[in-house]
Amino acid sequence: HVQLVESGGESVQAGGSLRLSCVASGATQDIGCMGWFRQVPGLEREGIGSIDSDGITTYADSLKARFTISRDNAKNTVYLEMNSLNPEDTAMYYCAAGWPAGGMWDRTSEYKYWGQGTQVTVS
């Protein structure tokens, strides 16, 4: 079993930046891929990007210019760096762990473990 805990969400002004963290614990050796998602109430959870065990990243086209995912394997931590934030980025942000099939990194059903989320509010 894997536990994921996100942190770093807060209220920021438009144009600002944030870095979210996701710390994994438990059977971390079983993690193949880490994904970041976000969700606005009433809407489906949206894939932001993912990073696999080799550090290869994939992003949603609409976000890749502003968002960067990285990982520190020694700390079992994955990061989401967000720049040029705007009010449309306001959402609950989640990290997830799993083994998504090729090309399916943005499917929530491909991830087994999820964190509790951290709220980002941009005004």
PDB file of N, CA and C in Angstrom, residues 7-113:
ATOM      1  N   SER A   7       0.939  18.871  -0.332  1.00  0.00           N
ATOM      2  CA  SER A   7       1.036  20.101   0.445  1.00  0.00           C
ATOM      3  C   SER A   7       1.466  21.228  -0.492  1.00  0.00           C
ATOM      4  N   GLY A   8       1.367  22.445   0.018  1.00  0.00           N
ATOM      5  CA  GLY A   8       1.841  23.606  -0.722  1.00  0.00           C
ATOM      6  C   GLY A   8       0.732  24.453  -1.303  1.00  0.00           C
ATOM      7  N   GLY A   9      -0.498  23.972  -1.265  1.00  0.00           N
ATOM      8  CA  GLY A   9      -1.583  24.776  -1.796  1.00  0.00           C
ATOM      9  C   GLY A   9      -1.880  25.967  -0.898  1.00  0.00           C
ATOM     10  N   GLU A  10      -2.208  27.082  -1.530  1.00  0.00           N
ATOM     11  CA  GLU A  10      -2.550  28.287  -0.793  1.00  0.00           C
ATOM     12  C   GLU A  10      -3.240  29.277  -1.722  1.00  0.00           C
ATOM     13  N   SER A  11      -3.590  30.423  -1.185  1.00  0.00           N
ATOM     14  CA  SER A  11      -4.189  31.494  -1.990  1.00  0.00           C
ATOM     15  C   SER A  11      -3.083  32.397  -2.508  1.00  0.00           C
ATOM     16  N   VAL A  12      -3.102  32.652  -3.809  1.00  0.00           N
ATOM     17  CA  VAL A  12      -2.089  33.505  -4.424  1.00  0.00           C
ATOM     18  C   VAL A  12      -2.749  34.474  -5.384  1.00  0.00           C
ATOM     19  N   GLN A  13      -2.039  35.519  -5.710  1.00  0.00           N
ATOM     20  CA  GLN A  13      -2.546  36.478  -6.681  1.00  0.00           C
ATOM     21  C   GLN A  13      -2.233  36.014  -8.102  1.00  0.00           C
ATOM     22  N   ALA A  14      -3.053  36.443  -9.024  1.00  0.00           N
ATOM     23  CA  ALA A  14      -2.837  36.112 -10.431  1.00  0.00           C
ATOM     24  C   ALA A  14      -1.436  36.562 -10.857  1.00  0.00           C
ATOM     25  N   GLY A  15      -0.795  35.713 -11.630  1.00  0.00           N
ATOM     26  CA  GLY A  15       0.571  35.984 -12.059  1.00  0.00           C
ATOM     27  C   GLY A  15       1.624  35.358 -11.177  1.00  0.00           C
ATOM     28  N   GLY A  16       1.207  34.881 -10.018  1.00  0.00           N
ATOM     29  CA  GLY A  16       2.147  34.290  -9.082  1.00  0.00           C
ATOM     30  C   GLY A  16       2.493  32.850  -9.401  1.00  0.00           C
ATOM     31  N   SER A  17       3.320  32.282  -8.539  1.00  0.00           N
ATOM     32  CA  SER A  17       3.790  30.906  -8.709  1.00  0.00           C
ATOM     33  C   SER A  17       3.601  30.126  -7.418  1.00  0.00           C
ATOM     34  N   LEU A  18       3.499  28.817  -7.564  1.00  0.00           N
ATOM     35  CA  LEU A  18       3.420  27.922  -6.426  1.00  0.00           C
ATOM     36  C   LEU A  18       4.149  26.636  -6.747  1.00  0.00           C
ATOM     37  N   ARG A  19       4.651  25.997  -5.701  1.00  0.00           N
ATOM     38  CA  ARG A  19       5.186  24.661  -5.864  1.00  0.00           C
ATOM     39  C   ARG A  19       4.460  23.734  -4.904  1.00  0.00           C
ATOM     40  N   LEU A  20       3.810  22.745  -5.465  1.00  0.00           N
ATOM     41  CA  LEU A  20       3.139  21.735  -4.667  1.00  0.00           C
ATOM     42  C   LEU A  20       4.056  20.530  -4.502  1.00  0.00           C
ATOM     43  N   SER A  21       3.923  19.870  -3.354  1.00  0.00           N
ATOM     44  CA  SER A  21       4.697  18.673  -3.083  1.00  0.00           C
ATOM     45  C   SER A  21       3.765  17.503  -2.824  1.00  0.00           C
ATOM     46  N   CYS A  22       4.239  16.336  -3.132  1.00  0.00           N
ATOM     47  CA  CYS A  22       3.508  15.103  -2.852  1.00  0.00           C
ATOM     48  C   CYS A  22       4.512  14.091  -2.317  1.00  0.00           C
ATOM     49  N   VAL A  23       4.361  13.758  -1.046  1.00  0.00           N
ATOM     50  CA  VAL A  23       5.264  12.811  -0.400  1.00  0.00           C
ATOM     51  C   VAL A  23       4.612  11.436  -0.372  1.00  0.00           C
ATOM     52  N   ALA A  24       5.348  10.454  -0.842  1.00  0.00           N
ATOM     53  CA  ALA A  24       4.860   9.081  -0.852  1.00  0.00           C
ATOM     54  C   ALA A  24       5.497   8.289   0.278  1.00  0.00           C
ATOM     55  N   SER A  25       4.722   7.420   0.880  1.00  0.00           N
ATOM     56  CA  SER A  25       5.234   6.532   1.913  1.00  0.00           C
ATOM     57  C   SER A  25       4.594   5.164   1.735  1.00  0.00           C
ATOM     58  N   GLY A  26       5.171   4.198   2.419  1.00  0.00           N
ATOM     59  CA  GLY A  26       4.671   2.834   2.288  1.00  0.00           C
ATOM     60  C   GLY A  26       5.459   2.077   1.235  1.00  0.00           C
ATOM     61  N   ALA A  27       4.776   1.340   0.409  1.00  0.00           N
ATOM     62  CA  ALA A  27       5.416   0.504  -0.607  1.00  0.00           C
ATOM     63  C   ALA A  27       5.833   1.330  -1.815  1.00  0.00           C
ATOM     64  N   THR A  28       6.700   2.302  -1.588  1.00  0.00           N
ATOM     65  CA  THR A  28       7.062   3.238  -2.661  1.00  0.00           C
ATOM     66  C   THR A  28       7.826   2.550  -3.781  1.00  0.00           C
ATOM     67  N   GLN A  29       8.437   1.420  -3.478  1.00  0.00           N
ATOM     68  CA  GLN A  29       9.175   0.716  -4.524  1.00  0.00           C
ATOM     69  C   GLN A  29       8.241   0.178  -5.596  1.00  0.00           C
ATOM     70  N   ASP A  30       6.947   0.144  -5.296  1.00  0.00           N
ATOM     71  CA  ASP A  30       5.968  -0.364  -6.258  1.00  0.00           C
ATOM     72  C   ASP A  30       5.400   0.727  -7.157  1.00  0.00           C
ATOM     73  N   ILE A  31       5.801   1.973  -6.915  1.00  0.00           N
ATOM     74  CA  ILE A  31       5.231   3.071  -7.704  1.00  0.00           C
ATOM     75  C   ILE A  31       5.875   3.114  -9.075  1.00  0.00           C
ATOM     76  N   GLY A  32       5.019   3.075 -10.114  1.00  0.00           N
ATOM     77  CA  GLY A  32       5.561   3.165 -11.462  1.00  0.00           C
ATOM     78  C   GLY A  32       5.521   4.582 -11.988  1.00  0.00           C
ATOM     79  N   CYS A  33       4.425   5.250 -11.761  1.00  0.00           N
ATOM     80  CA  CYS A  33       4.221   6.570 -12.332  1.00  0.00           C
ATOM     81  C   CYS A  33       3.462   7.427 -11.331  1.00  0.00           C
ATOM     82  N   MET A  34       3.836   8.701 -11.276  1.00  0.00           N
ATOM     83  CA  MET A  34       3.123   9.653 -10.437  1.00  0.00           C
ATOM     84  C   MET A  34       2.443  10.675 -11.333  1.00  0.00           C
ATOM     85  N   GLY A  35       1.196  10.951 -11.024  1.00  0.00           N
ATOM     86  CA  GLY A  35       0.460  11.930 -11.801  1.00  0.00           C
ATOM     87  C   GLY A  35      -0.050  13.055 -10.940  1.00  0.00           C
ATOM     88  N   TRP A  36      -0.237  14.199 -11.567  1.00  0.00           N
ATOM     89  CA  TRP A  36      -0.892  15.335 -10.912  1.00  0.00           C
ATOM     90  C   TRP A  36      -2.204  15.611 -11.636  1.00  0.00           C
ATOM     91  N   PHE A  37      -3.231  15.837 -10.843  1.00  0.00           N
ATOM     92  CA  PHE A  37      -4.564  16.136 -11.361  1.00  0.00           C
ATOM     93  C   PHE A  37      -5.126  17.327 -10.611  1.00  0.00           C
ATOM     94  N   ARG A  38      -6.161  17.914 -11.156  1.00  0.00           N
ATOM     95  CA  ARG A  38      -6.860  18.972 -10.442  1.00  0.00           C
ATOM     96  C   ARG A  38      -8.357  18.847 -10.723  1.00  0.00           C
ATOM     97  N   GLN A  39      -9.122  19.392  -9.792  1.00  0.00           N
ATOM     98  CA  GLN A  39     -10.570  19.273  -9.923  1.00  0.00           C
ATOM     99  C   GLN A  39     -11.264  20.489  -9.363  1.00  0.00           C
ATOM    100  N   VAL A  40     -12.195  20.995 -10.146  1.00  0.00           N
ATOM    101  CA  VAL A  40     -13.086  22.070  -9.729  1.00  0.00           C
ATOM    102  C   VAL A  40     -14.430  21.425  -9.399  1.00  0.00           C
ATOM    103  N   PRO A  41     -15.088  21.853  -8.329  1.00  0.00           N
ATOM    104  CA  PRO A  41     -16.384  21.260  -7.976  1.00  0.00           C
ATOM    105  C   PRO A  41     -17.341  21.254  -9.158  1.00  0.00           C
ATOM    106  N   GLY A  42     -17.962  20.096  -9.384  1.00  0.00           N
ATOM    107  CA  GLY A  42     -18.918  19.970 -10.467  1.00  0.00           C
ATOM    108  C   GLY A  42     -18.323  19.533 -11.782  1.00  0.00           C
ATOM    109  N   LEU A  43     -16.987  19.482 -11.845  1.00  0.00           N
ATOM    110  CA  LEU A  43     -16.321  19.082 -13.072  1.00  0.00           C
ATOM    111  C   LEU A  43     -15.497  17.829 -12.848  1.00  0.00           C
ATOM    112  N   GLU A  44     -15.122  17.175 -13.951  1.00  0.00           N
ATOM    113  CA  GLU A  44     -14.295  15.981 -13.839  1.00  0.00           C
ATOM    114  C   GLU A  44     -12.859  16.352 -13.452  1.00  0.00           C
ATOM    115  N   ARG A  45     -12.202  15.385 -12.862  1.00  0.00           N
ATOM    116  CA  ARG A  45     -10.803  15.585 -12.504  1.00  0.00           C
ATOM    117  C   ARG A  45      -9.975  15.652 -13.790  1.00  0.00           C
ATOM    118  N   GLU A  46      -9.126  16.663 -13.843  1.00  0.00           N
ATOM    119  CA  GLU A  46      -8.349  16.968 -15.057  1.00  0.00           C
ATOM    120  C   GLU A  46      -6.891  16.577 -14.873  1.00  0.00           C
ATOM    121  N   GLY A  47      -6.340  15.874 -15.836  1.00  0.00           N
ATOM    122  CA  GLY A  47      -4.940  15.512 -15.774  1.00  0.00           C
ATOM    123  C   GLY A  47      -4.041  16.682 -16.103  1.00  0.00           C
ATOM    124  N   ILE A  48      -3.034  16.892 -15.258  1.00  0.00           N
ATOM    125  CA  ILE A  48      -2.057  17.957 -15.472  1.00  0.00           C
ATOM    126  C   ILE A  48      -0.817  17.383 -16.136  1.00  0.00           C
ATOM    127  N   GLY A  49      -0.311  16.316 -15.593  1.00  0.00           N
ATOM    128  CA  GLY A  49       0.885  15.686 -16.129  1.00  0.00           C
ATOM    129  C   GLY A  49       1.296  14.513 -15.275  1.00  0.00           C
ATOM    130  N   SER A  50       2.334  13.848 -15.719  1.00  0.00           N
ATOM    131  CA  SER A  50       2.830  12.694 -14.989  1.00  0.00           C
ATOM    132  C   SER A  50       4.339  12.608 -15.132  1.00  0.00           C
ATOM    133  N   ILE A  51       4.942  11.813 -14.235  1.00  0.00           N
ATOM    134  CA  ILE A  51       6.362  11.540 -14.299  1.00  0.00           C
ATOM    135  C   ILE A  51       6.554  10.074 -13.969  1.00  0.00           C
ATOM    136  N   ASP A  52       7.320   9.383 -14.803  1.00  0.00           N
ATOM    137  CA  ASP A  52       7.485   7.956 -14.555  1.00  0.00           C
ATOM    138  C   ASP A  52       8.739   7.707 -13.730  1.00  0.00           C
ATOM    139  N   SER A  53       9.027   6.445 -13.499  1.00  0.00           N
ATOM    140  CA  SER A  53      10.138   6.075 -12.626  1.00  0.00           C
ATOM    141  C   SER A  53      11.495   6.459 -13.216  1.00  0.00           C
ATOM    142  N   ASP A  54      11.541   6.710 -14.519  1.00  0.00           N
ATOM    143  CA  ASP A  54      12.780   7.148 -15.168  1.00  0.00           C
ATOM    144  C   ASP A  54      12.874   8.668 -15.254  1.00  0.00           C
ATOM    145  N   GLY A  55      11.871   9.355 -14.720  1.00  0.00           N
ATOM    146  CA  GLY A  55      11.884  10.813 -14.746  1.00  0.00           C
ATOM    147  C   GLY A  55      11.329  11.421 -16.014  1.00  0.00           C
ATOM    148  N   ILE A  56      10.740  10.604 -16.860  1.00  0.00           N
ATOM    149  CA  ILE A  56      10.154  11.109 -18.094  1.00  0.00           C
ATOM    150  C   ILE A  56       8.793  11.716 -17.796  1.00  0.00           C
ATOM    151  N   THR A  57       8.600  12.935 -18.255  1.00  0.00           N
ATOM    152  CA  THR A  57       7.377  13.667 -17.962  1.00  0.00           C
ATOM    153  C   THR A  57       6.479  13.776 -19.192  1.00  0.00           C
ATOM    154  N   THR A  58       5.201  13.865 -18.906  1.00  0.00           N
ATOM    155  CA  THR A  58       4.178  14.092 -19.927  1.00  0.00           C
ATOM    156  C   THR A  58       3.217  15.120 -19.368  1.00  0.00           C
ATOM    157  N   TYR A  59       2.737  16.027 -20.228  1.00  0.00           N
ATOM    158  CA  TYR A  59       1.876  17.102 -19.762  1.00  0.00           C
ATOM    159  C   TYR A  59       0.654  17.263 -20.662  1.00  0.00           C
ATOM    160  N   ALA A  60      -0.382  17.828 -20.057  1.00  0.00           N
ATOM    161  CA  ALA A  60      -1.501  18.293 -20.856  1.00  0.00           C
ATOM    162  C   ALA A  60      -1.019  19.456 -21.717  1.00  0.00           C
ATOM    163  N   ASP A  61      -1.404  19.463 -22.971  1.00  0.00           N
ATOM    164  CA  ASP A  61      -0.917  20.493 -23.891  1.00  0.00           C
ATOM    165  C   ASP A  61      -1.227  21.901 -23.402  1.00  0.00           C
ATOM    166  N   SER A  62      -2.388  22.041 -22.780  1.00  0.00           N
ATOM    167  CA  SER A  62      -2.828  23.377 -22.371  1.00  0.00           C
ATOM    168  C   SER A  62      -2.049  23.914 -21.181  1.00  0.00           C
ATOM    169  N   LEU A  63      -1.293  23.040 -20.497  1.00  0.00           N
ATOM    170  CA  LEU A  63      -0.630  23.458 -19.254  1.00  0.00           C
ATOM    171  C   LEU A  63       0.895  23.363 -19.318  1.00  0.00           C
ATOM    172  N   LYS A  64       1.441  22.703 -20.295  1.00  0.00           N
ATOM    173  CA  LYS A  64       2.872  22.393 -20.273  1.00  0.00           C
ATOM    174  C   LYS A  64       3.762  23.616 -20.347  1.00  0.00           C
ATOM    175  N   ALA A  65       3.235  24.724 -20.831  1.00  0.00           N
ATOM    176  CA  ALA A  65       4.062  25.930 -20.892  1.00  0.00           C
ATOM    177  C   ALA A  65       4.265  26.553 -19.516  1.00  0.00           C
ATOM    178  N   ARG A  66       3.377  26.260 -18.565  1.00  0.00           N
ATOM    179  CA  ARG A  66       3.415  26.918 -17.267  1.00  0.00           C
ATOM    180  C   ARG A  66       3.697  25.966 -16.102  1.00  0.00           C
ATOM    181  N   PHE A  67       3.464  24.685 -16.306  1.00  0.00           N
ATOM    182  CA  PHE A  67       3.579  23.713 -15.211  1.00  0.00           C
ATOM    183  C   PHE A  67       4.742  22.765 -15.464  1.00  0.00           C
ATOM    184  N   THR A  68       5.456  22.424 -14.382  1.00  0.00           N
ATOM    185  CA  THR A  68       6.590  21.506 -14.484  1.00  0.00           C
ATOM    186  C   THR A  68       6.527  20.493 -13.354  1.00  0.00           C
ATOM    187  N   ILE A  69       6.699  19.232 -13.708  1.00  0.00           N
ATOM    188  CA  ILE A  69       6.706  18.156 -12.721  1.00  0.00           C
ATOM    189  C   ILE A  69       8.121  17.631 -12.582  1.00  0.00           C
ATOM    190  N   SER A  70       8.514  17.393 -11.338  1.00  0.00           N
ATOM    191  CA  SER A  70       9.824  16.812 -11.073  1.00  0.00           C
ATOM    192  C   SER A  70       9.702  15.873  -9.884  1.00  0.00           C
ATOM    193  N   ARG A  71      10.755  15.094  -9.650  1.00  0.00           N
ATOM    194  CA  ARG A  71      10.710  14.179  -8.515  1.00  0.00           C
ATOM    195  C   ARG A  71      12.079  14.068  -7.877  1.00  0.00           C
ATOM    196  N   ASP A  72      12.053  13.822  -6.576  1.00  0.00           N
ATOM    197  CA  ASP A  72      13.260  13.576  -5.806  1.00  0.00           C
ATOM    198  C   ASP A  72      13.100  12.188  -5.216  1.00  0.00           C
ATOM    199  N   ASN A  73      13.720  11.215  -5.846  1.00  0.00           N
ATOM    200  CA  ASN A  73      13.525   9.829  -5.405  1.00  0.00           C
ATOM    201  C   ASN A  73      14.061   9.596  -3.992  1.00  0.00           C
ATOM    202  N   ALA A  74      15.096  10.304  -3.621  1.00  0.00           N
ATOM    203  CA  ALA A  74      15.656  10.123  -2.278  1.00  0.00           C
ATOM    204  C   ALA A  74      14.675  10.547  -1.205  1.00  0.00           C
ATOM    205  N   LYS A  75      13.817  11.492  -1.550  1.00  0.00           N
ATOM    206  CA  LYS A  75      12.820  11.990  -0.591  1.00  0.00           C
ATOM    207  C   LYS A  75      11.433  11.422  -0.856  1.00  0.00           C
ATOM    208  N   ASN A  76      11.330  10.544  -1.848  1.00  0.00           N
ATOM    209  CA  ASN A  76      10.018   9.993  -2.228  1.00  0.00           C
ATOM    210  C   ASN A  76       9.003  11.102  -2.455  1.00  0.00           C
ATOM    211  N   THR A  77       9.433  12.147  -3.115  1.00  0.00           N
ATOM    212  CA  THR A  77       8.598  13.339  -3.291  1.00  0.00           C
ATOM    213  C   THR A  77       8.526  13.720  -4.762  1.00  0.00           C
ATOM    214  N   VAL A  78       7.328  14.085  -5.169  1.00  0.00           N
ATOM    215  CA  VAL A  78       7.092  14.612  -6.506  1.00  0.00           C
ATOM    216  C   VAL A  78       6.604  16.043  -6.355  1.00  0.00           C
ATOM    217  N   TYR A  79       7.047  16.905  -7.257  1.00  0.00           N
ATOM    218  CA  TYR A  79       6.716  18.322  -7.186  1.00  0.00           C
ATOM    219  C   TYR A  79       5.932  18.755  -8.424  1.00  0.00           C
ATOM    220  N   LEU A  80       5.114  19.769  -8.206  1.00  0.00           N
ATOM    221  CA  LEU A  80       4.416  20.423  -9.317  1.00  0.00           C
ATOM    222  C   LEU A  80       4.688  21.915  -9.191  1.00  0.00           C
ATOM    223  N   GLU A  81       5.478  22.418 -10.107  1.00  0.00           N
ATOM    224  CA  GLU A  81       5.798  23.845 -10.146  1.00  0.00           C
ATOM    225  C   GLU A  81       4.814  24.512 -11.088  1.00  0.00           C
ATOM    226  N   MET A  82       4.139  25.549 -10.589  1.00  0.00           N
ATOM    227  CA  MET A  82       3.126  26.241 -11.381  1.00  0.00           C
ATOM    228  C   MET A  82       3.472  27.718 -11.477  1.00  0.00           C
ATOM    229  N   ASN A  83       3.521  28.227 -12.677  1.00  0.00           N
ATOM    230  CA  ASN A  83       3.865  29.623 -12.911  1.00  0.00           C
ATOM    231  C   ASN A  83       2.748  30.353 -13.646  1.00  0.00           C
ATOM    232  N   SER A  84       2.816  31.673 -13.580  1.00  0.00           N
ATOM    233  CA  SER A  84       1.828  32.523 -14.269  1.00  0.00           C
ATOM    234  C   SER A  84       0.409  32.058 -13.971  1.00  0.00           C
ATOM    235  N   LEU A  85       0.141  31.873 -12.706  1.00  0.00           N
ATOM    236  CA  LEU A  85      -1.170  31.372 -12.303  1.00  0.00           C
ATOM    237  C   LEU A  85      -2.259  32.387 -12.603  1.00  0.00           C
ATOM    238  N   ASN A  86      -3.421  31.875 -12.962  1.00  0.00           N
ATOM    239  CA  ASN A  86      -4.584  32.715 -13.215  1.00  0.00           C
ATOM    240  C   ASN A  86      -5.790  32.112 -12.503  1.00  0.00           C
ATOM    241  N   PRO A  87      -6.865  32.881 -12.375  1.00  0.00           N
ATOM    242  CA  PRO A  87      -8.028  32.379 -11.610  1.00  0.00           C
ATOM    243  C   PRO A  87      -8.572  31.042 -12.119  1.00  0.00           C
ATOM    244  N   GLU A  88      -8.375  30.737 -13.390  1.00  0.00           N
ATOM    245  CA  GLU A  88      -8.846  29.454 -13.929  1.00  0.00           C
ATOM    246  C   GLU A  88      -8.049  28.265 -13.391  1.00  0.00           C
ATOM    247  N   ASP A  89      -6.936  28.537 -12.733  1.00  0.00           N
ATOM    248  CA  ASP A  89      -6.149  27.472 -12.106  1.00  0.00           C
ATOM    249  C   ASP A  89      -6.651  27.127 -10.709  1.00  0.00           C
ATOM    250  N   THR A  90      -7.621  27.866 -10.220  1.00  0.00           N
ATOM    251  CA  THR A  90      -8.189  27.576  -8.913  1.00  0.00           C
ATOM    252  C   THR A  90      -8.846  26.200  -8.920  1.00  0.00           C
ATOM    253  N   ALA A  91      -8.403  25.337  -8.025  1.00  0.00           N
ATOM    254  CA  ALA A  91      -8.896  23.963  -7.985  1.00  0.00           C
ATOM    255  C   ALA A  91      -8.278  23.242  -6.792  1.00  0.00           C
ATOM    256  N   MET A  92      -8.799  22.048  -6.543  1.00  0.00           N
ATOM    257  CA  MET A  92      -8.125  21.135  -5.626  1.00  0.00           C
ATOM    258  C   MET A  92      -7.148  20.324  -6.460  1.00  0.00           C
ATOM    259  N   TYR A  93      -5.924  20.247  -5.981  1.00  0.00           N
ATOM    260  CA  TYR A  93      -4.875  19.550  -6.715  1.00  0.00           C
ATOM    261  C   TYR A  93      -4.540  18.233  -6.016  1.00  0.00           C
ATOM    262  N   TYR A  94      -4.459  17.175  -6.810  1.00  0.00           N
ATOM    263  CA  TYR A  94      -4.228  15.831  -6.291  1.00  0.00           C
ATOM    264  C   TYR A  94      -3.003  15.200  -6.961  1.00  0.00           C
ATOM    265  N   CYS A  95      -2.282  14.416  -6.185  1.00  0.00           N
ATOM    266  CA  CYS A  95      -1.285  13.548  -6.799  1.00  0.00           C
ATOM    267  C   CYS A  95      -1.801  12.116  -6.723  1.00  0.00           C
ATOM    268  N   ALA A  96      -1.300  11.301  -7.629  1.00  0.00           N
ATOM    269  CA  ALA A  96      -1.745   9.919  -7.726  1.00  0.00           C
ATOM    270  C   ALA A  96      -0.570   9.041  -8.122  1.00  0.00           C
ATOM    271  N   ALA A  97      -0.671   7.773  -7.757  1.00  0.00           N
ATOM    272  CA  ALA A  97       0.369   6.803  -8.095  1.00  0.00           C
ATOM    273  C   ALA A  97      -0.266   5.586  -8.746  1.00  0.00           C
ATOM    274  N   GLY A  98       0.385   5.091  -9.758  1.00  0.00           N
ATOM    275  CA  GLY A  98      -0.164   3.928 -10.439  1.00  0.00           C
ATOM    276  C   GLY A  98       0.725   3.473 -11.566  1.00  0.00           C
ATOM    277  N   TRP A  99       0.140   2.709 -12.487  1.00  0.00           N
ATOM    278  CA  TRP A  99       0.860   2.138 -13.609  1.00  0.00           C
ATOM    279  C   TRP A  99       0.023   2.313 -14.874  1.00  0.00           C
ATOM    280  N   PRO A 100      -0.160   3.576 -15.272  1.00  0.00           N
ATOM    281  CA  PRO A 100      -1.009   3.816 -16.437  1.00  0.00           C
ATOM    282  C   PRO A 100      -0.447   3.187 -17.705  1.00  0.00           C
ATOM    283  N   ALA A 101      -1.348   2.614 -18.482  1.00  0.00           N
ATOM    284  CA  ALA A 101      -0.939   2.052 -19.758  1.00  0.00           C
ATOM    285  C   ALA A 101      -0.470   3.163 -20.683  1.00  0.00           C
ATOM    286  N   GLY A 102       0.263   2.796 -21.697  1.00  0.00           N
ATOM    287  CA  GLY A 102       0.824   3.778 -22.611  1.00  0.00           C
ATOM    288  C   GLY A 102      -0.215   4.751 -23.136  1.00  0.00           C
ATOM    289  N   GLY A 103       0.077   6.043 -23.007  1.00  0.00           N
ATOM    290  CA  GLY A 103      -0.822   7.060 -23.521  1.00  0.00           C
ATOM    291  C   GLY A 103      -2.029   7.350 -22.655  1.00  0.00           C
ATOM    292  N   MET A 104      -2.102   6.708 -21.495  1.00  0.00           N
ATOM    293  CA  MET A 104      -3.284   6.868 -20.653  1.00  0.00           C
ATOM    294  C   MET A 104      -2.948   7.536 -19.333  1.00  0.00           C
ATOM    295  N   TRP A 105      -1.902   8.314 -19.296  1.00  0.00           N
ATOM    296  CA  TRP A 105      -1.454   8.945 -18.063  1.00  0.00           C
ATOM    297  C   TRP A 105      -2.516   9.846 -17.451  1.00  0.00           C
ATOM    298  N   ASP A 106      -3.452  10.341 -18.259  1.00  0.00           N
ATOM    299  CA  ASP A 106      -4.434  11.299 -17.757  1.00  0.00           C
ATOM    300  C   ASP A 106      -5.765  10.645 -17.379  1.00  0.00           C
ATOM    301  N   ARG A 107      -5.785   9.323 -17.367  1.00  0.00           N
ATOM    302  CA  ARG A 107      -7.009   8.630 -16.992  1.00  0.00           C
ATOM    303  C   ARG A 107      -6.980   8.346 -15.491  1.00  0.00           C
ATOM    304  N   THR A 108      -7.941   8.854 -14.746  1.00  0.00           N
ATOM    305  CA  THR A 108      -7.958   8.653 -13.302  1.00  0.00           C
ATOM    306  C   THR A 108      -8.068   7.177 -12.951  1.00  0.00           C
ATOM    307  N   SER A 109      -8.713   6.409 -13.808  1.00  0.00           N
ATOM    308  CA  SER A 109      -8.894   4.981 -13.544  1.00  0.00           C
ATOM    309  C   SER A 109      -7.581   4.200 -13.599  1.00  0.00           C
ATOM    310  N   GLU A 110      -6.523   4.823 -14.156  1.00  0.00           N
ATOM    311  CA  GLU A 110      -5.233   4.152 -14.263  1.00  0.00           C
ATOM    312  C   GLU A 110      -4.390   4.272 -13.000  1.00  0.00           C
ATOM    313  N   TYR A 111      -4.865   5.009 -12.017  1.00  0.00           N
ATOM    314  CA  TYR A 111      -4.101   5.243 -10.803  1.00  0.00           C
ATOM    315  C   TYR A 111      -4.783   4.559  -9.620  1.00  0.00           C
ATOM    316  N   LYS A 112      -3.982   3.882  -8.828  1.00  0.00           N
ATOM    317  CA  LYS A 112      -4.524   3.125  -7.698  1.00  0.00           C
ATOM    318  C   LYS A 112      -4.557   3.943  -6.426  1.00  0.00           C
ATOM    319  N   TYR A 113      -3.564   4.788  -6.231  1.00  0.00           N
ATOM    320  CA  TYR A 113      -3.443   5.525  -4.975  1.00  0.00           C
ATOM    321  C   TYR A 113      -3.602   7.022  -5.224  1.00  0.00           C
TER     322      TYR A 113
END
